[in-house]
Coordinates of C-alpha atoms in Angstrom, one line a residue:
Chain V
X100 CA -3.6 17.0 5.1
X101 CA -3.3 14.0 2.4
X102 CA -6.3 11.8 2.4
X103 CA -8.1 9.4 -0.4
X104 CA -11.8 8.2 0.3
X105 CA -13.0 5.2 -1.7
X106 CA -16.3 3.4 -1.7
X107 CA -17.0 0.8 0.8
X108 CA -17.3 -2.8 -0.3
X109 CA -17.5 -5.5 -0.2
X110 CA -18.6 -5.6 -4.1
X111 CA -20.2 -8.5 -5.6
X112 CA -20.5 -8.8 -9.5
X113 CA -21.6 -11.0 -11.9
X114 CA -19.1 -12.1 -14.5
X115 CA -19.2 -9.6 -17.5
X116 CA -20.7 -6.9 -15.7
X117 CA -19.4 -3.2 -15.7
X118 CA -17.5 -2.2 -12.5
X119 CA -16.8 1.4 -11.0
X120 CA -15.0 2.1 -7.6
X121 CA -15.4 5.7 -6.7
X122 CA -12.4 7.1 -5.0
X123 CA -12.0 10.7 -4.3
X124 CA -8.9 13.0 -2.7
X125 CA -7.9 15.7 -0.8
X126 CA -4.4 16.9 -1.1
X127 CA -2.1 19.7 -0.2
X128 CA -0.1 20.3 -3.3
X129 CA -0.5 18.5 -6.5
X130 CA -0.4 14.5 -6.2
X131 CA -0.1 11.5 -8.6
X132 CA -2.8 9.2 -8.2
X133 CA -2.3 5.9 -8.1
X134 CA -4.5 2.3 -7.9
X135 CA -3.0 -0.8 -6.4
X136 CA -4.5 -4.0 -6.3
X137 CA -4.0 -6.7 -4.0
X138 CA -4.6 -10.4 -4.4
X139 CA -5.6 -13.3 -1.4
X140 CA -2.2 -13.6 0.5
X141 CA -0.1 -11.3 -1.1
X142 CA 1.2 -7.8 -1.6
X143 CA 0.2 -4.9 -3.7
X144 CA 0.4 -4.3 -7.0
X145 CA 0.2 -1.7 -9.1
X146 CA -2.6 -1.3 -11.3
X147 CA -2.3 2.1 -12.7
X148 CA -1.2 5.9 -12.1
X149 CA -1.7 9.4 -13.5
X150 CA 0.6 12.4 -12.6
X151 CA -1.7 14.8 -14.3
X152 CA -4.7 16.7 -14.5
X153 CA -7.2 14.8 -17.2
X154 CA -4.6 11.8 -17.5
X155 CA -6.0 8.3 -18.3
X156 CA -4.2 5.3 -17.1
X157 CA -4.8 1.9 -18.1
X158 CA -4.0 -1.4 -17.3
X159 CA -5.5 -5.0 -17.6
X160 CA -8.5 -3.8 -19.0
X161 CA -9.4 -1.0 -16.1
X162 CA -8.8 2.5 -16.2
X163 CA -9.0 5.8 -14.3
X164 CA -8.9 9.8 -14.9
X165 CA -7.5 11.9 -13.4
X166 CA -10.3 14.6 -12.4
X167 CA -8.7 17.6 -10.6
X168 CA -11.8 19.8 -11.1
X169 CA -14.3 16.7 -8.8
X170 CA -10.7 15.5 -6.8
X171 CA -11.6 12.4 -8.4
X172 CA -9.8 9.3 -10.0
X173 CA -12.7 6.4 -10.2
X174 CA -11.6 3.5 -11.4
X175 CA -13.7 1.7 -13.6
X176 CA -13.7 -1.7 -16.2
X177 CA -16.3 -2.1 -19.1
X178 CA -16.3 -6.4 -18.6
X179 CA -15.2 -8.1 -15.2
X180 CA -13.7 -11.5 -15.0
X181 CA -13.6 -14.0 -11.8
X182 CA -9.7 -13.4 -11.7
X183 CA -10.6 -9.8 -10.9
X184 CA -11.6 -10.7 -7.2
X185 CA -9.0 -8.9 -5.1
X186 CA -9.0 -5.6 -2.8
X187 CA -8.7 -2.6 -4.5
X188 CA -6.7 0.4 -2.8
X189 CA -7.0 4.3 -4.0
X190 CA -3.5 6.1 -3.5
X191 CA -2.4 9.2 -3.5
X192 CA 1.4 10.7 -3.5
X193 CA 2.9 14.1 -3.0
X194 CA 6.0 14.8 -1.7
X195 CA 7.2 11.0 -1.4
X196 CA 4.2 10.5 1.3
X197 CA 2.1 7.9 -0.1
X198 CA -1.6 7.9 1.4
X199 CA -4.4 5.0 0.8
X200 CA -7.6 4.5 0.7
X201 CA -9.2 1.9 3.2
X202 CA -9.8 -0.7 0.1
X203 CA -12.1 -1.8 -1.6
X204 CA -12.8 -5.9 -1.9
X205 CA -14.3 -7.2 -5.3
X206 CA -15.8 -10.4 -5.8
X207 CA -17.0 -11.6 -9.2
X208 CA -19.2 -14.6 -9.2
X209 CA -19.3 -16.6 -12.2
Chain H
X112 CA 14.5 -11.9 -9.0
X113 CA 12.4 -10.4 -5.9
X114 CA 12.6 -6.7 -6.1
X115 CA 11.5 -6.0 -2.6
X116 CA 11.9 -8.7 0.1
X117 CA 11.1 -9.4 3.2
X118 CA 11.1 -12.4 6.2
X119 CA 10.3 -13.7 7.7
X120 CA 7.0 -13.9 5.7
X121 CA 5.0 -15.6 8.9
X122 CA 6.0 -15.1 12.7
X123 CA 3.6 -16.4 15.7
X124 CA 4.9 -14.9 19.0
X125 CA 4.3 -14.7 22.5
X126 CA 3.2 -11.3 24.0
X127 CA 5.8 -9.5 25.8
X128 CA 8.7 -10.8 23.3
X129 CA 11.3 -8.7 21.3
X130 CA 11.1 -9.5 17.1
X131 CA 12.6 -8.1 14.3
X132 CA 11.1 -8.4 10.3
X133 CA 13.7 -7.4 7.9
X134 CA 13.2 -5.5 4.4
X135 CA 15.4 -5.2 1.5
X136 CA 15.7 -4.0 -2.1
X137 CA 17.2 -4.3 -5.2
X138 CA 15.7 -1.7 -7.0
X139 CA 18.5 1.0 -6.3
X140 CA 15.5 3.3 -4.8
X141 CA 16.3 5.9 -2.7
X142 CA 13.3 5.8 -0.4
X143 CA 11.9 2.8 2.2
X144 CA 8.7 2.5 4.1
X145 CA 6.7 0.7 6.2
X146 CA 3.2 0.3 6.2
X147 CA 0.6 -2.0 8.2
X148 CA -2.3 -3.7 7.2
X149 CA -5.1 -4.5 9.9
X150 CA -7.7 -7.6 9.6
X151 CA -9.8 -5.1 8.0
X152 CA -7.2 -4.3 5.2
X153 CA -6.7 -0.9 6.5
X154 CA -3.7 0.2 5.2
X155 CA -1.5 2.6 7.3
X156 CA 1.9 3.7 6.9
X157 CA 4.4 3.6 9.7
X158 CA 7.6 4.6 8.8
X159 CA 9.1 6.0 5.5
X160 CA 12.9 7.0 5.4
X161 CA 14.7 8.4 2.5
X162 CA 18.5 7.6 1.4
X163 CA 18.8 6.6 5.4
X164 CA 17.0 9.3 7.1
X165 CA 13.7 9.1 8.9
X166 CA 11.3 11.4 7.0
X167 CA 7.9 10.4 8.1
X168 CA 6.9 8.8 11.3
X169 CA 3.3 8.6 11.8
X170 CA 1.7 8.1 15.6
X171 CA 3.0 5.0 16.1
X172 CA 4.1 3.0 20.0
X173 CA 8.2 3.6 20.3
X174 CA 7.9 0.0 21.0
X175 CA 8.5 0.1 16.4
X176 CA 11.9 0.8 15.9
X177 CA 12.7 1.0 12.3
X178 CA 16.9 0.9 11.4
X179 CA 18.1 2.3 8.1
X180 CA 21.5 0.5 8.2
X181 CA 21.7 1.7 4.0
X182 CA 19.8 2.9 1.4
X183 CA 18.7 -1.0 0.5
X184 CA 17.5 -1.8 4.0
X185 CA 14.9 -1.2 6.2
X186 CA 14.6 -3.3 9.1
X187 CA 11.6 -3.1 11.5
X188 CA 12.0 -4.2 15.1
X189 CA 9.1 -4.4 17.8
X190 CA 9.9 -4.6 21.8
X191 CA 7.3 -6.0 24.0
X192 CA 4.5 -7.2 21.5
X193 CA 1.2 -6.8 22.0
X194 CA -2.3 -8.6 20.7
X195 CA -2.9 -5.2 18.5
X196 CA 0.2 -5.7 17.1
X197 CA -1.1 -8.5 15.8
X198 CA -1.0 -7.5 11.6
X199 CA 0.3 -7.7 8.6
X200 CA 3.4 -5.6 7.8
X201 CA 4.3 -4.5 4.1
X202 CA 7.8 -3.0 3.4
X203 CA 7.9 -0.7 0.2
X204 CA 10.3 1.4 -1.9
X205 CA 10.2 3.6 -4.4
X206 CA 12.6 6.3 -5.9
X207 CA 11.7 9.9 -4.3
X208 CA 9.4 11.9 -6.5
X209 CA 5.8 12.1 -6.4
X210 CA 4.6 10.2 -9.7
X211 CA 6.8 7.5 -9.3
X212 CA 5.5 4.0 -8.0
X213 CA 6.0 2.6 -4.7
X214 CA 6.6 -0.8 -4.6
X215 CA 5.8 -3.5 -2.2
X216 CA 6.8 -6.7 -0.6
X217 CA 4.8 -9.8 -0.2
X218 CA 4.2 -8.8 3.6
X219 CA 4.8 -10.2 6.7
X220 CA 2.4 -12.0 8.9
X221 CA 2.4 -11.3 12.4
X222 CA 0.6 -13.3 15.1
X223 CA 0.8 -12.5 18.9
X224 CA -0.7 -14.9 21.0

């Protein structure tokens, strides 16, 4: 079946440090890749996606590649900021069935 | 605008009652889910139906009901609530096709007392 695995948090950070979430997926058929995030008391958001094998997406600052030869997509951002405290979900898709990650929480202390 | 919304956006109930959350969007996808979100932020989905049809329904109580009554709606209805039910409950859409984005509501927070 369809499954993502990301690391467990909770994550604490210090403002400007480097941050990587590992997330890695096992799928039946080829699937877009996908990293939501989701703020205190509201839905998720999208972050950034790949459809492809050894695609980079970007967004805010963070990015991801899309590693089909480790089932990988780790996300990862060079400076964290407070703002970035939020849970962060892996996602997979194939097939219009979406599958996520249990989350990730991030919290960057000034 | 809101692209996908949903209310009500809090609900505290009694065990043993019958509610509904409703879920609409203007997006012009073709494809609706559900999805619940533990205290843990587990995220699982429940329900996913495309241009009105049921297309995934995970291992979830008959107690959910979901109604398609068109492409822009998804309504969720629960009989006979329980704590566990006890959640909170993200509709989504997206337009069918793997790479394409699903996107969600703001969620809506169930409390069974």
């Amino acid at each position: 079946g369809n499954s993502v695995t990301q690391m467990e948090g909770p994550v604490t950070l210090s403002e400007e440090a480097f941050l990587t979430i590992n997330c890695t997926y096992t799928a039946t058929g080829y699937p877009s890749l996908f990293w939501y995030v989701q703020y205190p008391g509201e839905g998720l958001q999208l972050l950034l996606k790949a459809t492809k094998a050894d695609d980079k997406g970007s967004n805010k600052g963070f990015e991801a590649t899309y590693r089909k030869e480790t089932t990988s997509f780790h996300l990862e951002k060079g400076s964290v900021q407070v703002s970035d405290s939020a849970v962060y979900f892996c996602a997979l898709s194939v097939d219009n069935d979406m599958r996520f990650g249990a989350g990730t929480r991030l919290t960057v202390k000034p | 605008d809101t692209a996908v919304s949903q209310t009500p956006k809090y609900l505290v109930t009694q065990m043993g009652n019958d509610k509904s959350i409703k879920c609409e969007q203007n997006l012009g996808h073709d494809t609706m889910y559900w999805y619940k979100q533990d205290s843990k932020k587990f995220l699982k989905i429940m329900f996913s139906y495309n241009n009105k049809e049921l297309i995934i329904n995970e291992t979830v109580p008959n107690r959910f009901s979901p109604k398609s009554p068109d492409k822009a709606h998804l309504n969720l209805h629960i009989n006979s609530l329980e704590l566990g039910d006890s959640a909170v409950y993200f509709c989504a859409s997206s337009q069918q096709g793997s790479g394409n984005t699903i996107y969600f509501g703001e969620g809506s927070w169930l409390t069974v007392v």
